[in-house]
Amino acid sequence: MKALACLVILLAISLPAAGRAEPARRLDLEEFIRLATTRNSVFEEILLDELRLRHRTTLELPADDLLLSLKADHRFVLDNNDSAPGCSIELDKLFPVTATRLSASYSLDNSRTENRESSEFTLSFIQPVARNAFGRGDRLIRQLTGMENDITRYEVIEAYEDYLAGLINLYFDWYGAAENLATAETALKETTKQLENIRERARSLIARPIDVNKVRVQAAGRQENLIEIRNTYSSITELIRQAVRDTAGTDILPVRPSLAGIDTSGTGPTAERFMKTARTTMILKLLEEKAGVEVSRKAEALLPSVNLSAGYTISGEGAVMNDADPSLFAGISLDVPLPGRQDRAEWELSRIDSIETSLSVHNSMLSIDTAIRNLYRSIRNQYRLISLARDKITISRSIAADENRNYSLGKTDLSDLIDELNRLEEHRFSLITKEIELQKMLVEWRRLTDSLVRRAEKVASAPESLPAVTVPDLLQ
């Protein structure tokens, strides 16, 4: 019996503890961004694109490795039944800076019939003097590759910034859904309280049964709205969990976010000042410069391939070249494609592409300038709309209070009171929507002006092999 009593006591103590829910965890915007950037593989996937850049230059340029060639053979002469073993070794090196190619070779031949052994050593160099003259073509390729790498680095940050802006907007949607949920719950509680009051008045024969039904319909409508808003909030919460890879299972709640606003007291932003330093402008300028360099590279291909060659040869008997016979040689080689229509067509196309790129860059600059000015104007107007929405709530709350007082005194109909209460609820939802829209506009402003993310020397939470892109303090 004592054991059974102890078991009952333990169950009585443990069951409430087991059923007690863990408190909801607050997740603010800064913590959300930090978790998303460190846990979300999409960010890592974006940043991995930059790791390929360090190998692009190596692949685009001619190989400058020291090439070692070894060769061994054995020749058989069928007429006199002679055979001769031989071997050779050669070192070849290209210097991309000047396109100079140096080579050194040594060969050894044996002849059993003649009973002699001969060897030869050759040192030579080849220098282009027309196409790719002294490495000019390779330098153009290196310049093009460097521009492409810079453009790609900027584009990586742009992709990082776009995805980050999407996550921040998702957080704002989450907070907006939470505020709508709280507003809907408050409205339902107020309606439920009003319904009880009307029923009490009806029992006292002060209110009519139709008044009770009117409030019941209002309560049903607000309960329906609450269910829809709660479903939206739950769906966005799951997206938030997925973004931060949350597996804890505890409830999370948003914290009111607030981005630093912009100065709206002036006549507008100076787009020209922004265009001088913006990341987007740098990309457009690089694209224009790249198109010009591409024209030069295609023009380089129109030149004939002219190579000057010179060298020194020494040959003699035996492996150590006894009775050496040295000689110098020099020459020139010329390769000209006739009539060369393909190279000329590529050059003409590159000139057309360069003109098209210049026009596109100019049009993009105008589009960005227009977008900045329009967004600035929209932000200014949004501040005004929010101020008006707050005034409408204040006025509507006062009207609802007066209507409630008049209804209690029998001076007005219940329908008027219900209309004012519904209008007050609409104004509350409208204010939440406008405030979230403003926050999203501010995010878009930072994205459009390339100020949402910045480069850094190192990110402590990122792997060593990833490029450093960090997020500034968005709440300042």
CSV table of C-alpha atoms in Angstrom, one decimal:
chain,number,residue,atom,x,y,z
A,1,MET,CA,0.0,0.0,0.0
A,2,LYS,CA,2.8,2.4,0.8
A,3,ALA,CA,4.5,1.6,-2.5
A,4,LEU,CA,1.2,2.3,-4.3
A,5,ALA,CA,0.7,5.6,-2.4
A,6,CYS,CA,4.2,6.7,-3.4
A,7,LEU,CA,3.5,5.8,-7.0
A,8,VAL,CA,0.3,7.9,-7.0
A,9,ILE,CA,2.2,10.8,-5.4
A,10,LEU,CA,5.0,10.6,-8.1
A,11,LEU,CA,2.4,10.5,-10.9
A,12,ALA,CA,0.6,13.5,-9.4
A,13,ILE,CA,3.9,15.4,-9.4
A,14,SER,CA,5.2,14.3,-12.8
A,15,LEU,CA,2.0,14.6,-14.9
A,16,PRO,CA,1.6,18.3,-14.6
A,17,ALA,CA,5.3,18.9,-15.2
A,18,ALA,CA,5.2,16.7,-18.3
A,19,GLY,CA,2.1,18.5,-19.7
A,20,ARG,CA,3.6,22.0,-19.0
A,21,ALA,CA,4.4,23.7,-22.3
A,22,GLU,CA,7.7,25.4,-22.8
A,23,PRO,CA,7.5,29.2,-23.0
A,24,ALA,CA,7.5,30.8,-26.4
A,25,ARG,CA,10.9,32.1,-27.6
A,26,ARG,CA,11.3,35.6,-28.9
A,27,LEU,CA,13.1,35.8,-32.3
A,28,ASP,CA,14.1,39.3,-33.3
A,29,LEU,CA,15.2,40.4,-36.7
A,30,GLU,CA,18.9,40.5,-36.0
A,31,GLU,CA,18.9,37.0,-34.5
A,32,PHE,CA,16.8,35.8,-37.4
A,33,ILE,CA,19.3,37.1,-39.9
A,34,ARG,CA,22.2,35.7,-38.0
A,35,LEU,CA,20.7,32.2,-37.8
A,36,ALA,CA,19.6,32.3,-41.5
A,37,THR,CA,23.1,33.4,-42.7
A,38,THR,CA,24.9,30.7,-40.7
A,39,ARG,CA,22.5,27.8,-41.0
A,40,ASN,CA,20.7,28.3,-44.3
A,41,SER,CA,22.5,26.4,-47.1
A,42,VAL,CA,21.1,28.8,-49.7
A,43,PHE,CA,23.5,31.5,-48.6
A,44,GLU,CA,26.4,29.1,-48.7
A,45,GLU,CA,25.4,28.0,-52.2
A,46,ILE,CA,25.4,31.6,-53.4
A,47,LEU,CA,28.8,32.3,-51.8
A,48,LEU,CA,30.3,29.2,-53.4
A,49,ASP,CA,30.0,30.8,-56.8
A,50,GLU,CA,32.9,33.1,-55.9
A,51,LEU,CA,35.3,30.2,-55.1
A,52,ARG,CA,35.4,29.3,-58.8
A,53,LEU,CA,36.8,32.7,-59.7
A,54,ARG,CA,40.3,31.9,-58.4
A,55,HIS,CA,40.6,29.2,-61.1
A,56,ARG,CA,39.1,31.1,-64.0
A,57,THR,CA,42.3,33.1,-64.8
A,58,THR,CA,44.4,29.9,-64.8
A,59,LEU,CA,42.0,28.2,-67.2
A,60,GLU,CA,41.6,31.2,-69.6
A,61,LEU,CA,45.3,31.9,-70.1
A,62,PRO,CA,47.8,29.6,-71.8
A,63,ALA,CA,49.6,27.2,-69.5
A,64,ASP,CA,52.8,28.6,-68.1
A,65,ASP,CA,53.9,25.3,-66.5
A,66,LEU,CA,57.4,24.0,-67.1
A,67,LEU,CA,56.8,21.1,-69.5
A,68,LEU,CA,59.1,18.1,-69.3
A,69,SER,CA,59.1,15.7,-72.3
A,70,LEU,CA,60.9,12.3,-72.2
A,71,LYS,CA,61.2,10.0,-75.2
A,72,ALA,CA,62.9,6.7,-75.8
A,73,ASP,CA,62.8,4.6,-79.1
A,74,HIS,CA,64.5,1.8,-80.9
A,75,ARG,CA,64.7,1.9,-84.7
A,76,PHE,CA,65.3,-1.2,-86.9
A,77,VAL,CA,66.7,-0.9,-90.4
A,78,LEU,CA,65.4,-3.8,-92.5
A,79,ASP,CA,68.0,-3.6,-95.4
A,80,ASN,CA,71.2,-4.0,-93.3
A,81,ASN,CA,69.7,-5.6,-90.2
A,82,ASP,CA,70.8,-2.6,-88.2
A,83,SER,CA,69.1,-1.3,-85.0
A,84,ALA,CA,69.6,2.0,-83.2
A,85,PRO,CA,68.3,2.9,-79.7
A,86,GLY,CA,67.8,6.5,-78.9
A,87,CYS,CA,66.4,8.8,-76.2
A,88,SER,CA,65.7,12.5,-75.8
A,89,ILE,CA,64.7,14.9,-73.1
A,90,GLU,CA,63.1,18.4,-73.5
A,91,LEU,CA,62.1,21.3,-71.2
A,92,ASP,CA,59.7,23.9,-72.5
A,93,LYS,CA,58.6,27.0,-70.7
A,94,LEU,CA,56.1,29.8,-71.8
A,95,PHE,CA,56.3,33.3,-70.3
A,96,PRO,CA,52.7,34.7,-70.6
A,97,VAL,CA,53.8,38.3,-69.9
A,98,THR,CA,55.7,38.5,-73.2
A,99,ALA,CA,54.4,35.3,-74.9
A,100,THR,CA,58.0,34.1,-75.2
A,101,ARG,CA,58.6,30.4,-75.4
A,102,LEU,CA,62.0,28.9,-74.4
A,103,SER,CA,62.9,25.3,-74.9
A,104,ALA,CA,66.0,23.2,-74.2
A,105,SER,CA,66.4,19.7,-75.6
A,106,TYR,CA,69.0,16.9,-75.5
A,107,SER,CA,69.0,13.8,-77.7
A,108,LEU,CA,71.2,10.7,-77.8
A,109,ASP,CA,71.4,8.2,-80.8
A,110,ASN,CA,73.2,4.9,-81.1
A,111,SER,CA,74.1,3.1,-84.4
A,112,ARG,CA,75.2,-0.5,-84.0
A,113,THR,CA,76.4,-0.8,-87.7
A,114,GLU,CA,78.5,2.3,-87.6
A,115,ASN,CA,79.4,1.6,-84.1
A,116,ARG,CA,79.0,5.2,-83.1
A,117,GLU,CA,77.1,7.3,-80.6
A,118,SER,CA,76.0,10.9,-81.3
A,119,SER,CA,74.2,13.5,-79.2
A,120,GLU,CA,72.8,17.0,-79.7
A,121,PHE,CA,71.8,19.8,-77.5
A,122,THR,CA,69.5,22.6,-78.7
A,123,LEU,CA,68.5,25.9,-77.0
A,124,SER,CA,65.8,27.9,-78.8
A,125,PHE,CA,63.2,30.6,-78.3
A,126,ILE,CA,60.1,31.7,-80.2
A,127,GLN,CA,58.7,35.3,-80.0
A,128,PRO,CA,55.3,36.4,-81.6
A,129,VAL,CA,55.6,39.9,-83.1
A,130,ALA,CA,52.2,40.4,-84.8
A,131,ARG,CA,49.3,38.5,-83.3
A,132,ASN,CA,49.8,38.4,-79.6
A,133,ALA,CA,52.9,40.5,-80.1
A,134,PHE,CA,55.0,40.3,-76.9
A,135,GLY,CA,52.0,38.9,-75.1
A,136,ARG,CA,49.5,41.7,-75.9
A,137,GLY,CA,46.8,39.2,-76.7
A,138,ASP,CA,47.4,37.3,-73.5
A,139,ARG,CA,47.3,40.5,-71.5
A,140,LEU,CA,43.9,41.4,-73.0
A,141,ILE,CA,42.6,37.9,-72.0
A,142,ARG,CA,43.9,38.5,-68.5
A,143,GLN,CA,42.2,41.9,-68.4
A,144,LEU,CA,39.0,40.4,-69.6
A,145,THR,CA,39.1,37.6,-67.1
A,146,GLY,CA,39.8,40.1,-64.3
A,147,MET,CA,36.8,42.1,-65.3
A,148,GLU,CA,34.6,39.0,-65.5
A,149,ASN,CA,35.8,38.0,-62.0
A,150,ASP,CA,35.0,41.5,-60.6
A,151,ILE,CA,31.6,41.4,-62.3
A,152,THR,CA,30.9,37.9,-60.8
A,153,ARG,CA,32.0,39.0,-57.4
A,154,TYR,CA,29.6,41.9,-57.5
A,155,GLU,CA,26.8,39.6,-58.8
A,156,VAL,CA,27.5,37.2,-55.9
A,157,ILE,CA,26.9,40.1,-53.5
A,158,GLU,CA,23.8,41.1,-55.5
A,159,ALA,CA,22.4,37.6,-55.3
A,160,TYR,CA,23.2,37.5,-51.6
A,161,GLU,CA,21.5,40.8,-51.1
A,162,ASP,CA,18.4,39.9,-53.0
A,163,TYR,CA,18.0,36.7,-51.1
A,164,LEU,CA,18.6,38.5,-47.8
A,165,ALA,CA,16.0,41.1,-48.7
A,166,GLY,CA,13.5,38.4,-49.4
A,167,LEU,CA,14.2,36.9,-45.9
A,168,ILE,CA,13.8,40.2,-44.2
A,169,ASN,CA,10.5,40.8,-46.0
A,170,LEU,CA,9.4,37.4,-44.9
A,171,TYR,CA,10.1,38.4,-41.3
A,172,PHE,CA,8.0,41.6,-41.8
A,173,ASP,CA,5.2,39.4,-43.2
A,174,TRP,CA,5.5,37.2,-40.1
A,175,TYR,CA,5.4,40.2,-37.7
A,176,GLY,CA,2.5,41.7,-39.7
A,177,ALA,CA,0.6,38.4,-39.4
A,178,ALA,CA,1.3,38.3,-35.7
A,179,GLU,CA,0.0,41.8,-35.3
A,180,ASN,CA,-3.1,41.0,-37.3
A,181,LEU,CA,-3.7,37.9,-35.2
A,182,ALA,CA,-3.4,39.9,-32.0
A,183,THR,CA,-5.8,42.5,-33.4
A,184,ALA,CA,-8.3,39.9,-34.5
A,185,GLU,CA,-8.2,38.2,-31.1
A,186,THR,CA,-8.7,41.5,-29.3
A,187,ALA,CA,-11.6,42.3,-31.6
A,188,LEU,CA,-13.2,38.9,-31.0
A,189,LYS,CA,-12.8,39.4,-27.2
A,190,GLU,CA,-14.5,42.8,-27.4
A,191,THR,CA,-17.3,41.4,-29.5
A,192,THR,CA,-17.8,38.4,-27.1
A,193,LYS,CA,-17.9,40.8,-24.2
A,194,GLN,CA,-20.4,43.0,-26.1
A,195,LEU,CA,-22.5,39.9,-26.8
A,196,GLU,CA,-22.7,39.0,-23.2
A,197,ASN,CA,-23.7,42.6,-22.4
A,198,ILE,CA,-26.4,42.6,-25.0
A,199,ARG,CA,-27.8,39.2,-23.8
A,200,GLU,CA,-27.9,40.6,-20.3
A,201,ARG,CA,-29.8,43.7,-21.6
A,202,ALA,CA,-32.1,41.4,-23.5
A,203,ARG,CA,-32.9,39.4,-20.3
A,204,SER,CA,-33.7,42.6,-18.7
A,205,LEU,CA,-36.0,43.5,-21.7
A,206,ILE,CA,-33.8,46.5,-22.4
A,207,ALA,CA,-32.4,45.1,-25.7
A,208,ARG,CA,-34.3,43.3,-28.4
A,209,PRO,CA,-33.6,39.8,-29.6
A,210,ILE,CA,-32.7,41.2,-33.0
A,211,ASP,CA,-29.9,43.1,-31.3
A,212,VAL,CA,-28.5,39.9,-29.9
A,213,ASN,CA,-28.6,38.3,-33.3
A,214,LYS,CA,-26.8,41.2,-34.9
A,215,VAL,CA,-23.9,40.9,-32.4
A,216,ARG,CA,-23.9,37.2,-32.9
A,217,VAL,CA,-23.4,37.6,-36.6
A,218,GLN,CA,-20.6,40.2,-35.9
A,219,ALA,CA,-18.9,37.7,-33.5
A,220,ALA,CA,-19.2,34.9,-36.1
A,221,GLY,CA,-17.6,37.1,-38.8
A,222,ARG,CA,-14.8,38.0,-36.5
A,223,GLN,CA,-14.2,34.4,-35.5
A,224,GLU,CA,-14.1,33.5,-39.2
A,225,ASN,CA,-11.5,36.2,-39.8
A,226,LEU,CA,-9.5,35.0,-36.8
A,227,ILE,CA,-9.3,31.5,-38.2
A,228,GLU,CA,-8.0,32.8,-41.6
A,229,ILE,CA,-5.5,35.0,-40.0
A,230,ARG,CA,-4.3,32.3,-37.6
A,231,ASN,CA,-3.8,30.0,-40.6
A,232,THR,CA,-1.8,32.6,-42.4
A,233,TYR,CA,0.4,33.2,-39.3
A,234,SER,CA,1.0,29.5,-38.9
A,235,SER,CA,2.1,29.1,-42.6
A,236,ILE,CA,4.5,32.0,-42.4
A,237,THR,CA,5.9,30.7,-39.0
A,238,GLU,CA,6.8,27.4,-40.8
A,239,LEU,CA,8.7,29.4,-43.4
A,240,ILE,CA,10.6,31.2,-40.7
A,241,ARG,CA,11.5,27.9,-39.1
A,242,GLN,CA,12.7,26.6,-42.4
A,243,ALA,CA,14.8,29.7,-43.1
A,244,VAL,CA,16.7,29.3,-39.8
A,245,ARG,CA,16.6,25.5,-39.8
A,246,ASP,CA,14.8,25.4,-36.5
A,247,THR,CA,14.3,21.9,-35.2
A,248,ALA,CA,13.7,22.6,-31.5
A,249,GLY,CA,9.9,22.6,-31.9
A,250,THR,CA,9.3,25.3,-29.4
A,251,ASP,CA,7.0,28.2,-30.2
A,252,ILE,CA,8.7,31.3,-31.6
A,253,LEU,CA,7.3,34.8,-31.6
A,254,PRO,CA,8.5,37.9,-33.7
A,255,VAL,CA,9.7,41.1,-32.1
A,256,ARG,CA,8.7,44.4,-33.6
A,257,PRO,CA,11.3,45.3,-36.2
A,258,SER,CA,12.2,48.8,-37.2
A,259,LEU,CA,14.7,49.8,-39.9
A,260,ALA,CA,16.3,53.1,-39.8
A,261,GLY,CA,14.4,55.5,-42.0
A,262,ILE,CA,15.7,57.9,-44.6
A,263,ASP,CA,15.7,61.7,-44.6
A,264,THR,CA,12.4,62.8,-46.3
A,265,SER,CA,12.7,66.5,-45.4
A,266,GLY,CA,14.5,67.4,-48.7
A,267,THR,CA,13.3,67.5,-52.3
A,268,GLY,CA,14.7,64.1,-53.1
A,269,PRO,CA,17.8,61.9,-53.2
A,270,THR,CA,20.8,62.9,-55.3
A,271,ALA,CA,20.9,60.0,-57.7
A,272,GLU,CA,24.1,61.2,-59.4
A,273,ARG,CA,26.0,60.9,-56.1
A,274,PHE,CA,24.7,57.4,-55.6
A,275,MET,CA,25.6,56.4,-59.1
A,276,LYS,CA,29.2,57.3,-58.6
A,277,THR,CA,29.8,54.8,-55.9
A,278,ALA,CA,27.0,52.2,-56.1
A,279,ARG,CA,27.8,48.5,-56.7
A,280,THR,CA,25.3,48.4,-59.6
A,281,THR,CA,27.1,51.3,-61.3
A,282,MET,CA,30.4,49.5,-61.0
A,283,ILE,CA,28.9,46.4,-62.7
A,284,LEU,CA,27.6,48.5,-65.5
A,285,LYS,CA,30.9,50.3,-66.0
A,286,LEU,CA,32.8,47.0,-66.0
A,287,LEU,CA,30.4,45.6,-68.6
A,288,GLU,CA,31.0,48.6,-70.8
A,289,GLU,CA,34.8,48.4,-70.4
A,290,LYS,CA,34.7,44.6,-71.0
A,291,ALA,CA,32.9,45.1,-74.3
A,292,GLY,CA,35.6,47.6,-75.4
A,293,VAL,CA,38.4,45.2,-74.4
A,294,GLU,CA,36.6,42.4,-76.3
A,295,VAL,CA,36.7,44.5,-79.5
A,296,SER,CA,40.5,44.9,-79.0
A,297,ARG,CA,40.9,41.2,-78.5
A,298,LYS,CA,38.9,40.4,-81.7
A,299,ALA,CA,41.0,43.0,-83.6
A,300,GLU,CA,44.1,41.3,-82.3
A,301,ALA,CA,42.9,38.1,-84.0
A,302,LEU,CA,42.8,39.8,-87.4
A,303,LEU,CA,46.6,40.1,-87.4
A,304,PRO,CA,48.7,37.4,-89.0
A,305,SER,CA,50.6,35.0,-86.8
A,306,VAL,CA,54.3,36.0,-87.2
A,307,ASN,CA,56.9,34.3,-85.0
A,308,LEU,CA,60.6,35.0,-84.8
A,309,SER,CA,62.7,32.1,-83.8
A,310,ALA,CA,66.4,31.7,-82.9
A,311,GLY,CA,68.6,29.3,-81.1
A,312,TYR,CA,71.8,27.5,-80.5
A,313,THR,CA,72.7,23.9,-81.4
A,314,ILE,CA,75.7,21.9,-80.5
A,315,SER,CA,76.2,18.3,-81.6
A,316,GLY,CA,79.1,15.8,-81.3
A,317,GLU,CA,80.2,12.2,-80.7
A,318,GLY,CA,79.3,10.3,-77.6
A,319,ALA,CA,77.0,11.3,-74.7
A,320,VAL,CA,79.3,14.2,-73.8
A,321,MET,CA,79.5,15.6,-77.4
A,322,ASN,CA,83.2,15.1,-78.2
A,323,ASP,CA,84.4,17.0,-81.3
A,324,ALA,CA,81.5,19.4,-80.8
A,325,ASP,CA,80.1,21.2,-83.7
A,326,PRO,CA,78.2,24.3,-82.6
A,327,SER,CA,75.8,26.3,-84.8
A,328,LEU,CA,73.3,29.2,-84.5
A,329,PHE,CA,70.0,29.5,-86.3
A,330,ALA,CA,67.4,32.2,-86.8
A,331,GLY,CA,64.2,32.3,-88.8
A,332,ILE,CA,60.7,33.7,-89.2
A,333,SER,CA,57.3,31.9,-89.7
A,334,LEU,CA,54.1,33.4,-91.0
A,335,ASP,CA,50.6,32.1,-90.8
A,336,VAL,CA,47.9,34.1,-92.6
A,337,PRO,CA,44.3,32.9,-92.9
A,338,LEU,CA,43.0,33.7,-96.4
A,339,PRO,CA,40.6,35.4,-96.8
A,340,GLY,CA,40.0,35.5,-93.0
A,341,ARG,CA,36.3,36.2,-93.2
A,342,GLN,CA,35.5,34.4,-89.9
A,343,ASP,CA,37.9,36.5,-87.8
A,344,ARG,CA,36.6,39.7,-89.4
A,345,ALA,CA,33.0,38.7,-88.8
A,346,GLU,CA,33.7,38.1,-85.1
A,347,TRP,CA,35.4,41.5,-84.9
A,348,GLU,CA,32.4,43.2,-86.5
A,349,LEU,CA,30.0,41.4,-84.1
A,350,SER,CA,32.1,42.5,-81.1
A,351,ARG,CA,31.9,46.1,-82.3
A,352,ILE,CA,28.1,45.8,-82.5
A,353,ASP,CA,28.0,44.2,-79.1
A,354,SER,CA,30.1,47.0,-77.7
A,355,ILE,CA,27.6,49.6,-79.0
A,356,GLU,CA,24.7,47.6,-77.7
A,357,THR,CA,26.3,47.3,-74.3
A,358,SER,CA,26.9,51.1,-74.1
A,359,LEU,CA,23.3,51.8,-74.9
A,360,SER,CA,22.1,49.2,-72.4
A,361,VAL,CA,24.3,50.7,-69.7
A,362,HIS,CA,22.9,54.2,-70.4
A,363,ASN,CA,19.3,52.9,-70.3
A,364,SER,CA,20.0,51.0,-67.1
A,365,MET,CA,21.4,54.1,-65.4
A,366,LEU,CA,18.3,56.0,-66.3
A,367,SER,CA,16.1,53.2,-65.0
A,368,ILE,CA,17.9,53.0,-61.7
A,369,ASP,CA,17.7,56.8,-61.4
A,370,THR,CA,14.0,56.7,-62.0
A,371,ALA,CA,13.4,53.8,-59.6
A,372,ILE,CA,15.3,55.6,-56.8
A,373,ARG,CA,13.3,58.8,-57.2
A,374,ASN,CA,10.0,57.0,-57.4
A,375,LEU,CA,10.8,54.9,-54.4
A,376,TYR,CA,11.9,57.9,-52.4
A,377,ARG,CA,8.6,59.6,-53.3
A,378,SER,CA,6.6,56.5,-52.2
A,379,ILE,CA,8.4,56.3,-48.9
A,380,ARG,CA,7.6,59.9,-48.2
A,381,ASN,CA,3.9,59.3,-49.0
A,382,GLN,CA,3.9,56.2,-46.9
A,383,TYR,CA,5.0,58.1,-43.9
A,384,ARG,CA,2.0,60.4,-44.5
A,385,LEU,CA,-0.4,57.6,-45.0
A,386,ILE,CA,0.7,56.0,-41.7
A,387,SER,CA,0.1,59.3,-39.9
A,388,LEU,CA,-3.3,59.5,-41.4
A,389,ALA,CA,-4.1,55.9,-40.5
A,390,ARG,CA,-3.2,56.6,-36.8
A,391,ASP,CA,-5.4,59.7,-36.8
A,392,LYS,CA,-8.3,57.6,-38.3
A,393,ILE,CA,-7.9,55.1,-35.5
A,394,THR,CA,-8.0,57.8,-32.9
A,395,ILE,CA,-11.1,59.4,-34.4
A,396,SER,CA,-12.8,56.1,-35.0
A,397,ARG,CA,-12.2,55.0,-31.4
A,398,SER,CA,-13.7,58.2,-30.2
A,399,ILE,CA,-16.8,57.7,-32.4
A,400,ALA,CA,-17.2,54.1,-31.3
A,401,ALA,CA,-17.1,55.2,-27.7
A,402,ASP,CA,-19.8,57.9,-28.4
A,403,GLU,CA,-21.9,55.4,-30.3
A,404,ASN,CA,-21.6,52.9,-27.4
A,405,ARG,CA,-22.7,55.6,-24.9
A,406,ASN,CA,-25.6,56.7,-27.1
A,407,TYR,CA,-26.8,53.1,-27.6
A,408,SER,CA,-26.7,52.6,-23.8
A,409,LEU,CA,-28.9,55.7,-23.5
A,410,GLY,CA,-31.2,54.5,-26.3
A,411,LYS,CA,-30.3,57.4,-28.6
A,412,THR,CA,-29.0,55.4,-31.5
A,413,ASP,CA,-29.5,52.0,-33.1
A,414,LEU,CA,-27.2,49.0,-32.5
A,415,SER,CA,-26.4,48.8,-36.2
A,416,ASP,CA,-24.6,52.2,-36.1
A,417,LEU,CA,-22.5,51.0,-33.2
A,418,ILE,CA,-21.6,47.7,-35.0
A,419,ASP,CA,-20.7,49.7,-38.1
A,420,GLU,CA,-18.3,51.9,-36.1
A,421,LEU,CA,-16.7,49.0,-34.4
A,422,ASN,CA,-16.1,47.2,-37.7
A,423,ARG,CA,-14.7,50.4,-39.1
A,424,LEU,CA,-12.3,50.7,-36.2
A,425,GLU,CA,-11.2,47.1,-36.7
A,426,GLU,CA,-10.5,47.9,-40.4
A,427,HIS,CA,-8.5,51.0,-39.5
A,428,ARG,CA,-6.3,48.8,-37.2
A,429,PHE,CA,-5.6,46.3,-39.9
A,430,SER,CA,-5.0,49.0,-42.4
A,431,LEU,CA,-2.4,50.6,-40.1
A,432,ILE,CA,-0.5,47.3,-39.7
A,433,THR,CA,-0.5,46.8,-43.4
A,434,LYS,CA,0.9,50.3,-44.1
A,435,GLU,CA,3.6,50.0,-41.5
A,436,ILE,CA,4.8,46.6,-42.9
A,437,GLU,CA,4.7,48.2,-46.4
A,438,LEU,CA,6.9,51.0,-45.2
A,439,GLN,CA,9.4,48.6,-43.7
A,440,LYS,CA,9.5,46.7,-47.0
A,441,MET,CA,10.1,49.9,-48.9
A,442,LEU,CA,13.0,50.7,-46.6
A,443,VAL,CA,14.5,47.3,-47.4
A,444,GLU,CA,14.0,47.9,-51.1
A,445,TRP,CA,15.7,51.3,-50.7
A,446,ARG,CA,18.7,49.6,-49.1
A,447,ARG,CA,18.7,46.9,-51.8
A,448,LEU,CA,18.4,49.4,-54.6
A,449,THR,CA,21.1,51.7,-53.2
A,450,ASP,CA,23.4,48.7,-52.5
A,451,SER,CA,23.5,49.4,-48.7
A,452,LEU,CA,21.8,46.3,-47.4
A,453,VAL,CA,25.0,44.2,-47.2
A,454,ARG,CA,28.7,45.1,-47.2
A,455,ARG,CA,32.0,43.3,-47.8
A,456,ALA,CA,34.2,42.4,-44.8
A,457,GLU,CA,37.6,41.0,-44.2
A,458,LYS,CA,36.2,37.8,-42.6
A,459,VAL,CA,33.0,36.4,-41.2
A,460,ALA,CA,33.7,34.5,-38.0
A,461,SER,CA,30.7,32.2,-38.5
A,462,ALA,CA,31.5,31.4,-42.2
A,463,PRO,CA,33.8,28.6,-43.3
A,464,GLU,CA,37.4,29.7,-44.1
A,465,SER,CA,36.9,28.8,-47.8
A,466,LEU,CA,33.9,31.1,-48.3
A,467,PRO,CA,34.2,34.8,-49.3
A,468,ALA,CA,33.3,37.3,-46.6
A,469,VAL,CA,30.0,39.0,-47.0
A,470,THR,CA,28.4,40.3,-43.8
A,471,VAL,CA,25.1,42.0,-42.8
A,472,PRO,CA,25.2,45.4,-41.1
A,473,ASP,CA,23.2,46.2,-38.0
A,474,LEU,CA,19.8,46.7,-39.6
A,475,LEU,CA,18.1,48.0,-36.5
A,476,GLN,CA,20.2,51.1,-36.0
